[in-house]
Structure formats: C-alpha cells, structure tokens
PDB file of C-alpha atoms in Angstrom:
ATOM      1  CA  MET A 473      18.459  -6.948   6.534  1.00 53.00           C
ATOM      2  CA  ARG A 474      20.134  -4.014   8.056  1.00 50.00           C
ATOM      3  CA  ARG A 475      21.915  -3.387   4.687  1.00 47.00           C
ATOM      4  CA  PHE A 476      18.530  -3.536   2.934  1.00 44.00           C
ATOM      5  CA  CYS A 477      16.854  -1.033   5.349  1.00 48.00           C
ATOM      6  CA  PHE A 478      19.880   1.314   5.006  1.00 44.00           C
ATOM      7  CA  SER A 479      19.776   1.058   1.141  1.00 45.00           C
ATOM      8  CA  ALA A 480      16.087   1.661   1.091  1.00 48.00           C
ATOM      9  CA  ILE A 481      16.340   4.726   3.281  1.00 45.00           C
ATOM     10  CA  LEU A 482      19.165   6.079   1.309  1.00 41.00           C
ATOM     11  CA  PHE A 483      17.278   5.306  -2.001  1.00 43.00           C
ATOM     12  CA  ILE A 484      14.297   7.310  -0.877  1.00 46.00           C
ATOM     13  CA  SER A 485      16.413  10.145   0.360  1.00 47.00           C
ATOM     14  CA  LEU A 486      18.262  10.463  -3.002  1.00 43.00           C
ATOM     15  CA  LEU A 487      14.921  10.024  -4.985  1.00 46.00           C
ATOM     16  CA  SER A 488      13.150  12.717  -2.835  1.00 45.00           C
ATOM     17  CA  SER A 489      15.934  15.208  -3.162  1.00 47.00           C
ATOM     18  CA  SER A 490      15.571  15.303  -6.982  1.00 50.00           C
ATOM     19  CA  GLN A 491      11.879  15.828  -7.157  1.00 47.00           C
ATOM     20  CA  ASN A 492       9.842  18.916  -7.595  1.00 72.00           C
ATOM     21  CA  LEU A 493       6.405  18.236  -5.859  1.00 84.00           C
ATOM     22  CA  TYR A 494       6.133  17.594  -2.032  1.00 92.00           C
ATOM     23  CA  TYR A 495       2.887  17.154  -0.052  1.00 93.00           C
ATOM     24  CA  THR A 496       2.076  16.151   3.405  1.00 95.00           C
ATOM     25  CA  GLY A 497      -1.370  14.826   4.393  1.00 96.00           C
ATOM     26  CA  PHE A 498      -3.460  12.187   6.061  1.00 97.00           C
ATOM     27  CA  PHE A 499      -4.161   8.471   5.112  1.00 98.00           C
ATOM     28  CA  PRO A 500      -6.803   6.669   7.112  1.00 98.00           C
ATOM     29  CA  THR A 501      -6.830   2.960   6.509  1.00 98.00           C
ATOM     30  CA  ILE A 502      -8.950  -0.137   7.445  1.00 98.00           C
ATOM     31  CA  ASP A 503      -7.273  -3.492   7.236  1.00 98.00           C
ATOM     32  CA  HIS A 504      -9.538  -6.367   8.039  1.00 98.00           C
ATOM     33  CA  SER A 505      -8.986 -10.113   7.482  1.00 97.00           C
ATOM     34  CA  GLY A 506     -10.405 -13.384   8.558  1.00 97.00           C
ATOM     35  CA  ASP A 507      -9.761 -17.130   8.512  1.00 96.00           C
ATOM     36  CA  LEU A 508     -12.607 -19.112   6.874  1.00 96.00           C
ATOM     37  CA  ASN A 509     -10.841 -22.531   7.625  1.00 94.00           C
ATOM     38  CA  ASP A 510      -7.358 -23.865   7.856  1.00 91.00           C
ATOM     39  CA  LYS A 511      -6.490 -23.096   4.259  1.00 95.00           C
ATOM     40  CA  MET A 512      -8.865 -20.186   3.099  1.00 97.00           C
ATOM     41  CA  GLY A 513      -9.022 -16.635   4.234  1.00 97.00           C
ATOM     42  CA  TYR A 514     -10.421 -13.248   3.173  1.00 98.00           C
ATOM     43  CA  GLY A 515      -9.240  -9.724   3.176  1.00 98.00           C
ATOM     44  CA  LEU A 516     -10.975  -6.288   3.064  1.00 98.00           C
ATOM     45  CA  TYR A 517      -8.622  -3.193   2.636  1.00 98.00           C
ATOM     46  CA  TYR A 518      -9.845   0.299   2.379  1.00 98.00           C
ATOM     47  CA  PHE A 519      -7.990   3.718   2.370  1.00 98.00           C
ATOM     48  CA  ALA A 520      -8.426   7.296   1.443  1.00 98.00           C
ATOM     49  CA  ALA A 521      -5.477   9.632   0.602  1.00 97.00           C
ATOM     50  CA  PHE A 522      -5.775  13.367   1.556  1.00 96.00           C
ATOM     51  CA  PRO A 523      -2.756  15.471   0.518  1.00 94.00           C
ATOM     52  CA  ALA A 524      -3.268  18.616   2.596  1.00 90.00           C
ATOM     53  CA  ARG A 525      -0.260  20.835   2.161  1.00 89.00           C
ATOM     54  CA  ASN A 526       2.175  21.626  -0.492  1.00 88.00           C
ATOM     55  CA  VAL A 527       5.521  21.827   1.541  1.00 86.00           C
ATOM     56  CA  VAL A 528       7.374  24.003  -1.063  1.00 80.00           C
ATOM     57  CA  GLU A 529       4.608  26.382  -2.180  1.00 79.00           C
ATOM     58  CA  PRO A 530       1.798  26.181   0.530  1.00 76.00           C
ATOM     59  CA  ASP A 531      -1.668  27.563  -0.677  1.00 72.00           C
ATOM     60  CA  SER A 532      -4.395  26.825   1.869  1.00 65.00           C
ATOM     61  CA  LYS A 533      -7.128  27.353  -0.688  1.00 66.00           C
ATOM     62  CA  LYS A 534      -5.724  24.803  -3.291  1.00 70.00           C
ATOM     63  CA  ASP A 535      -3.639  22.287  -1.314  1.00 74.00           C
ATOM     64  CA  PHE A 536      -6.210  20.111   0.283  1.00 87.00           C
ATOM     65  CA  ASN A 537      -7.334  17.283  -1.956  1.00 90.00           C
ATOM     66  CA  PHE A 538      -9.222  14.017  -1.723  1.00 94.00           C
ATOM     67  CA  LEU A 539      -6.785  12.250  -3.958  1.00 94.00           C
ATOM     68  CA  LEU A 540      -7.599   8.603  -3.688  1.00 96.00           C
ATOM     69  CA  PHE A 541     -10.391   6.365  -2.548  1.00 98.00           C
ATOM     70  CA  TYR A 542      -9.326   2.597  -2.593  1.00 98.00           C
ATOM     71  CA  SER A 543     -11.239  -0.595  -1.784  1.00 98.00           C
ATOM     72  CA  GLU A 544      -9.865  -4.119  -2.027  1.00 98.00           C
ATOM     73  CA  GLN A 545     -11.618  -7.567  -1.575  1.00 98.00           C
ATOM     74  CA  SER A 546      -9.467 -10.601  -1.537  1.00 98.00           C
ATOM     75  CA  LEU A 547      -9.449 -14.289  -1.040  1.00 98.00           C
ATOM     76  CA  THR A 548      -6.267 -16.148   0.128  1.00 98.00           C
ATOM     77  CA  PHE A 549      -5.227 -19.770  -0.117  1.00 98.00           C
ATOM     78  CA  ASN A 550      -2.616 -20.729   2.527  1.00 97.00           C
ATOM     79  CA  ALA A 551      -0.597 -23.555   0.950  1.00 97.00           C
ATOM     80  CA  SER A 552       1.505 -23.669   4.171  1.00 95.00           C
ATOM     81  CA  LYS A 553       2.430 -21.640   7.149  1.00 93.00           C
ATOM     82  CA  LYS A 554       4.966 -19.771   5.083  1.00 96.00           C
ATOM     83  CA  VAL A 555       3.449 -19.642   1.559  1.00 98.00           C
ATOM     84  CA  SER A 556       0.058 -18.147   0.464  1.00 98.00           C
ATOM     85  CA  PHE A 557      -1.457 -17.092  -2.855  1.00 98.00           C
ATOM     86  CA  THR A 558      -4.154 -14.215  -3.112  1.00 98.00           C
ATOM     87  CA  GLY A 559      -6.574 -13.091  -5.700  1.00 98.00           C
ATOM     88  CA  SER A 560      -8.432  -9.761  -5.419  1.00 98.00           C
ATOM     89  CA  TYR A 561     -10.798  -7.287  -7.071  1.00 98.00           C
ATOM     90  CA  VAL A 562      -9.931  -3.556  -6.435  1.00 98.00           C
ATOM     91  CA  TYR A 563     -11.794  -0.393  -7.233  1.00 98.00           C
ATOM     92  CA  GLN A 564      -9.957   2.816  -7.138  1.00 97.00           C
ATOM     93  CA  ARG A 565     -11.026   6.399  -7.839  1.00 96.00           C
ATOM     94  CA  ALA A 566      -8.489   9.285  -8.223  1.00 93.00           C
ATOM     95  CA  ASN A 567      -9.624  12.833  -7.650  1.00 92.00           C
ATOM     96  CA  ALA A 568     -12.551  11.095  -5.739  1.00 91.00           C
ATOM     97  CA  VAL A 569     -15.024  14.105  -5.441  1.00 91.00           C
ATOM     98  CA  TYR A 570     -13.939  16.262  -8.202  1.00 89.00           C
ATOM     99  CA  ASP A 571     -14.969  16.657 -11.872  1.00 87.00           C
ATOM    100  CA  ASN A 572     -11.730  15.245 -13.142  1.00 87.00           C
ATOM    101  CA  TYR A 573     -12.037  11.983 -11.387  1.00 90.00           C
ATOM    102  CA  ILE A 574     -10.530   8.784 -12.786  1.00 92.00           C
ATOM    103  CA  ASN A 575     -12.243   5.292 -12.188  1.00 95.00           C
ATOM    104  CA  GLU A 576     -10.081   2.180 -12.128  1.00 96.00           C
ATOM    105  CA  SER A 577     -11.027  -1.487 -11.833  1.00 97.00           C
ATOM    106  CA  ARG A 578      -8.240  -3.776 -11.074  1.00 97.00           C
ATOM    107  CA  PHE A 579      -7.504  -7.387 -10.230  1.00 98.00           C
ATOM    108  CA  TYR A 580      -4.407  -8.758  -8.820  1.00 98.00           C
ATOM    109  CA  VAL A 581      -2.888 -12.148  -8.122  1.00 98.00           C
ATOM    110  CA  GLN A 582       0.040 -12.472  -5.668  1.00 98.00           C
ATOM    111  CA  ALA A 583       2.300 -14.941  -3.903  1.00 98.00           C
ATOM    112  CA  LYS A 584       3.605 -14.284  -0.477  1.00 98.00           C
ATOM    113  CA  TYR A 585       6.409 -15.891   1.511  1.00 98.00           C
ATOM    114  CA  LYS A 586       6.847 -15.358   5.283  1.00 97.00           C
ATOM    115  CA  HIS A 587       9.620 -16.380   7.535  1.00 96.00           C
ATOM    116  CA  THR A 588      11.353 -15.363  10.831  1.00 93.00           C
ATOM    117  CA  LEU A 589      14.829 -13.974  11.378  1.00 90.00           C
ATOM    118  CA  LYS A 590      15.699 -14.031  15.017  1.00 86.00           C
ATOM    119  CA  ASN A 591      12.599 -12.254  16.527  1.00 86.00           C
ATOM    120  CA  TRP A 592      11.778 -10.465  13.224  1.00 92.00           C
ATOM    121  CA  ASN A 593       8.750 -11.618  11.122  1.00 94.00           C
ATOM    122  CA  VAL A 594       9.724 -10.976   7.519  1.00 96.00           C
ATOM    123  CA  ALA A 595       7.337 -11.090   4.452  1.00 97.00           C
ATOM    124  CA  HIS A 596       8.163 -11.042   0.735  1.00 98.00           C
ATOM    125  CA  ARG A 597       5.210 -10.332  -1.655  1.00 98.00           C
ATOM    126  CA  LEU A 598       5.220 -10.459  -5.458  1.00 98.00           C
ATOM    127  CA  ARG A 599       1.975  -9.110  -7.047  1.00 98.00           C
ATOM    128  CA  PHE A 600       0.812  -8.754 -10.620  1.00 98.00           C
ATOM    129  CA  ASP A 601      -1.823  -6.001 -11.164  1.00 97.00           C
ATOM    130  CA  GLY A 602      -4.176  -6.027 -14.172  1.00 97.00           C
ATOM    131  CA  ARG A 603      -5.606  -2.628 -14.552  1.00 96.00           C
ATOM    132  CA  PHE A 604      -8.580  -1.177 -16.496  1.00 96.00           C
ATOM    133  CA  ILE A 605      -8.390   2.681 -16.222  1.00 93.00           C
ATOM    134  CA  ARG A 606     -11.179   4.576 -17.884  1.00 90.00           C
ATOM    135  CA  ASN A 607     -10.155   7.513 -20.068  1.00 82.00           C
ATOM    136  CA  ARG A 608     -12.842  10.196 -19.653  1.00 80.00           C
ATOM    137  CA  LEU A 609     -11.808  11.949 -22.832  1.00 76.00           C
ATOM    138  CA  THR A 610     -11.972   8.870 -25.194  1.00 81.00           C
ATOM    139  CA  ASP A 611     -14.446   6.943 -23.088  1.00 85.00           C
ATOM    140  CA  GLN A 612     -12.265   3.932 -23.370  1.00 89.00           C
ATOM    141  CA  THR A 613     -10.838   1.540 -20.738  1.00 91.00           C
ATOM    142  CA  PRO A 614      -7.525   0.125 -22.015  1.00 91.00           C
ATOM    143  CA  PHE A 615      -5.845  -2.877 -20.140  1.00 93.00           C
ATOM    144  CA  THR A 616      -2.558  -2.171 -18.577  1.00 93.00           C
ATOM    145  CA  HIS A 617      -0.419  -4.170 -16.133  1.00 95.00           C
ATOM    146  CA  ARG A 618       2.501  -3.985 -13.708  1.00 95.00           C
ATOM    147  CA  LEU A 619       4.463  -5.947 -11.237  1.00 97.00           C
ATOM    148  CA  ARG A 620       5.104  -5.042  -7.655  1.00 97.00           C
ATOM    149  CA  TYR A 621       7.680  -6.501  -5.111  1.00 98.00           C
ATOM    150  CA  LEU A 622       7.211  -5.763  -1.371  1.00 98.00           C
ATOM    151  CA  ILE A 623       9.426  -6.622   1.518  1.00 97.00           C
ATOM    152  CA  GLY A 624       8.152  -6.122   4.952  1.00 97.00           C
ATOM    153  CA  LEU A 625       8.897  -6.857   8.577  1.00 95.00           C
ATOM    154  CA  ASP A 626       7.382  -6.424  12.085  1.00 94.00           C
ATOM    155  CA  ILE A 627       9.308  -6.733  15.282  1.00 94.00           C
ATOM    156  CA  PRO A 628       7.763  -7.267  18.748  1.00 91.00           C
ATOM    157  CA  LEU A 629       8.677  -4.392  21.143  1.00 91.00           C
ATOM    158  CA  LYS A 630       9.679  -5.197  24.767  1.00 80.00           C
ATOM    159  CA  THR A 631       7.020  -3.552  26.618  1.00 72.00           C
ATOM    160  CA  LYS A 632       5.331  -4.212  30.081  1.00 71.00           C
ATOM    161  CA  ASN A 633       2.394  -5.946  28.418  1.00 68.00           C
ATOM    162  CA  ALA A 634       4.058  -7.189  25.280  1.00 71.00           C
ATOM    163  CA  ASN A 635       1.354  -5.736  23.104  1.00 88.00           C
ATOM    164  CA  ALA A 636       3.280  -3.476  20.835  1.00 93.00           C
ATOM    165  CA  TYR A 637       5.318  -3.990  17.695  1.00 94.00           C
ATOM    166  CA  PHE A 638       7.262  -1.991  14.958  1.00 96.00           C
ATOM    167  CA  ALA A 639       6.409  -2.546  11.369  1.00 96.00           C
ATOM    168  CA  MET A 640       7.856  -1.397   8.125  1.00 97.00           C
ATOM    169  CA  TYR A 641       7.719  -2.272   4.467  1.00 97.00           C
ATOM    170  CA  GLN A 642       9.175  -1.124   1.094  1.00 97.00           C
ATOM    171  CA  GLU A 643       7.387  -1.707  -2.221  1.00 98.00           C
ATOM    172  CA  PHE A 644       8.576  -1.237  -5.734  1.00 97.00           C
ATOM    173  CA  PHE A 645       6.244  -0.806  -8.828  1.00 96.00           C
ATOM    174  CA  PHE A 646       7.263  -1.759 -12.312  1.00 95.00           C
ATOM    175  CA  ASN A 647       5.491  -1.168 -15.543  1.00 92.00           C
ATOM    176  CA  THR A 648       5.230  -4.401 -17.610  1.00 92.00           C
ATOM    177  CA  VAL A 649       3.400  -2.847 -20.573  1.00 89.00           C
ATOM    178  CA  SER A 650       5.422  -2.786 -23.699  1.00 83.00           C
ATOM    179  CA  LYS A 651       7.521   0.433 -24.337  1.00 78.00           C
ATOM    180  CA  ALA A 652       6.316   1.817 -20.939  1.00 76.00           C
ATOM    181  CA  ARG A 653       8.375   4.704 -19.739  1.00 79.00           C
ATOM    182  CA  PRO A 654       9.615   4.749 -17.125  1.00 84.00           C
ATOM    183  CA  VAL A 655       9.633   1.173 -16.248  1.00 89.00           C
ATOM    184  CA  TYR A 656      10.122   2.013 -12.510  1.00 89.00           C
ATOM    185  CA  GLU A 657       7.315   4.514 -11.807  1.00 89.00           C
ATOM    186  CA  GLU A 658       6.193   4.285  -8.231  1.00 94.00           C
ATOM    187  CA  ASN A 659       7.402   3.616  -4.708  1.00 96.00           C
ATOM    188  CA  TRP A 660       5.733   3.145  -1.290  1.00 97.00           C
ATOM    189  CA  ALA A 661       7.582   2.975   1.998  1.00 98.00           C
ATOM    190  CA  TYR A 662       6.205   2.701   5.518  1.00 98.00           C
ATOM    191  CA  ALA A 663       7.260   2.621   9.172  1.00 98.00           C
ATOM    192  CA  GLY A 664       4.935   2.600  12.266  1.00 97.00           C
ATOM    193  CA  ILE A 665       4.139   1.407  15.697  1.00 96.00           C
ATOM    194  CA  GLY A 666       1.218  -1.104  16.375  1.00 95.00           C
ATOM    195  CA  VAL A 667      -0.630  -1.585  19.548  1.00 94.00           C
ATOM    196  CA  LYS A 668      -2.623  -4.624  20.138  1.00 93.00           C
ATOM    197  CA  ILE A 669      -5.895  -3.713  21.765  1.00 93.00           C
ATOM    198  CA  ASN A 670      -7.252  -7.292  22.159  1.00 93.00           C
ATOM    199  CA  GLU A 671      -7.104 -10.498  20.247  1.00 92.00           C
ATOM    200  CA  ILE A 672      -9.134  -9.005  17.337  1.00 95.00           C
ATOM    201  CA  HIS A 673      -8.218  -5.320  17.094  1.00 97.00           C
ATOM    202  CA  LYS A 674      -5.036  -3.281  16.575  1.00 96.00           C
ATOM    203  CA  LEU A 675      -4.193   0.444  16.026  1.00 97.00           C
ATOM    204  CA  GLU A 676      -1.185   1.229  13.924  1.00 97.00           C
ATOM    205  CA  PRO A 677      -0.094   4.893  13.499  1.00 98.00           C
ATOM    206  CA  GLY A 678       2.839   5.403  11.143  1.00 98.00           C
ATOM    207  CA  ILE A 679       4.467   7.437   8.429  1.00 98.00           C
ATOM    208  CA  LEU A 680       3.722   6.439   4.788  1.00 98.00           C
ATOM    209  CA  TYR A 681       5.839   7.796   1.841  1.00 97.00           C
ATOM    210  CA  ILE A 682       4.510   7.576  -1.670  1.00 96.00           C
ATOM    211  CA  THR A 683       6.089   8.778  -4.805  1.00 94.00           C
ATOM    212  CA  TRP A 684       5.020   8.296  -8.339  1.00 92.00           C
ATOM    213  CA  TYR A 685       6.198   9.548 -11.847  1.00 89.00           C
ATOM    214  CA  ASN A 686       4.181  12.606 -12.910  1.00 84.00           C
ATOM    215  CA  GLY A 687       5.652  12.818 -16.548  1.00 78.00           C
ATOM    216  CA  ASN A 688       8.189  15.397 -17.937  1.00 78.00           C
ATOM    217  CA  ASN A 689      10.966  13.972 -15.422  1.00 80.00           C
ATOM    218  CA  SER A 690       8.643  15.172 -12.484  1.00 86.00           C
ATOM    219  CA  TRP A 691       7.740  13.045  -9.436  1.00 90.00           C
ATOM    220  CA  PHE A 692       4.894  13.543  -6.949  1.00 91.00           C
ATOM    221  CA  ASN A 693       6.160  12.925  -3.333  1.00 94.00           C
ATOM    222  CA  GLN A 694       3.612  12.444  -0.651  1.00 95.00           C
ATOM    223  CA  TYR A 695       4.345  12.070   3.057  1.00 97.00           C
ATOM    224  CA  TYR A 696       1.279  10.891   4.974  1.00 98.00           C
ATOM    225  CA  LEU A 697       0.444  10.335   8.607  1.00 98.00           C
ATOM    226  CA  GLN A 698      -1.263   7.087   8.419  1.00 98.00           C
ATOM    227  CA  LEU A 699      -3.549   5.601  11.039  1.00 98.00           C
ATOM    228  CA  THR A 700      -4.694   2.035  10.428  1.00 98.00           C
ATOM    229  CA  TRP A 701      -7.281   0.057  12.259  1.00 98.00           C
ATOM    230  CA  VAL A 702      -6.274  -3.569  11.924  1.00 97.00           C
ATOM    231  CA  SER A 703      -8.742  -6.420  12.801  1.00 98.00           C
ATOM    232  CA  HIS A 704      -8.700 -10.122  12.260  1.00 97.00           C
ATOM    233  CA  LEU A 705     -11.287 -12.823  12.935  1.00 95.00           C
ATOM    234  CA  ASP A 706     -10.909 -16.578  12.996  1.00 93.00           C
ATOM    235  CA  LEU A 707     -14.273 -17.773  11.751  1.00 88.00           C
ATOM    236  CA  SER A 708     -13.025 -21.372  11.577  1.00 82.00           C
ATOM    237  CA  ARG A 709     -13.235 -21.633  15.338  1.00 72.00           C
ATOM    238  CA  LYS A 710     -16.854 -20.890  15.491  1.00 59.00           C
ATOM    239  CA  ARG A 711     -17.494 -23.880  13.209  1.00 52.00           C
ATOM    240  CA  LYS A 712     -15.678 -26.317  15.428  1.00 49.00           C
TER     241      LYS A 712
END
C-alpha cells in the first residue's frame, strides 16, 4: 500500500508538470447514504465545481467559473460485508449557468470490494459509465462509455475522542469507445481529514486534484478545496 501511495503521488506530480492549464477553486459536496434493510441501501451524491483562479495567468474577471453541477442517485445491493453492487442514474451539467452549457445523462453499474489491512479500511471500486452527452451544435446525443477504477482508504486517527479519520483515494478513467484517443483521459485524487459530529453526520475537508484531457496534447489541471457533508441513516432499525 505504501508503494501504491508513493507511485500515485509521483505519477500525479509528473503528469502535472507536463500540463499547461492550472486552476484552483472550491468543490462543495453532499454525500448521503442509507440502509433500507440488511441487503439494500441507497445513495445521494451531489457536488459543484468552481474553478476560481488560473495559477499561471490569473485574470480576476475571467477565472471564476461554475464548471460542473453533478447529481447522483443510486441503489446498492450488499452481497456480503465485503462485496457490493451498485446501479445509478447521474445528471451532470458542464458550464452550468452559461450559454455554452453541456447536459449529460449517465448510468453506471459498479462492483466494490472492501477489506481491512491492519487498521486501514481499504476499498476497490470498478465502475462502468454509460454516457449520453448532448451535442448542442448537432442536437444529437450519442452514446459513449468508459471504465473507472478507484482505490481508496481511510485510517482512524488517534485522538482524544476517537472521532477523526484520514481518507484518500485515487481514481483512473479509461475510454472504452472504439478508436478513442487518448484511452486514459482523466484522473481524480483526494486526501482529507474527516470529523465525526455524531452517529449520522460527518464533515470532511480535503484537497481534490482533477485532471482531464483537453485535446491537442493539453490537460486541464484543477486543484480544489473540497468540503463534504457526509451523512448516513439506518432506516432498517426503525422498521424493527
């Protein structure tokens, strides 16, 4: 695991050093989930991405942008304590409040495997995205798809009240459309500290790094301050 973390950090550093667009910004997020019974659960995940400053060539009049609005609704089947399967509908809007907006409807299916390594909680996630992105010039909505692999972990921190943890993940995105170039077109990496407020709610501030291919050998690097409100309900208890 240490080798993986080091390799991921080195990879991101090398990738970033070769790109030509660098932005910092804000990434508010809501992550809500719940247990319907012993086997079924639901999830609601929403975020907004606000690139706010061009690091290389700052321009206060042009830099701030409401880049993305994302909403996800999912259902999960827990095959065991370690293995789960999820299906979801996603709506995403790029350039959310501007004339050049892009609407996307998406579904995904995923498999997730969780295990422990000493006191680390480790998760592996494989996801298939089916995407319908509307082309505003042709008024067509072609179907595209991609495959994503995520590895993440969280580690309890030794604090007085034992209510804090460290979390991180690395996710790779691969085009699976025939003749897609490049095949590897996007990467997300995150590290943050979570604080448990009570049995239901957590707050998790962290740093999120996103890069995606912009065409013409150009990559768009984004460094966000992310604040996530995490909540979880066990509705199965109320039914007992």
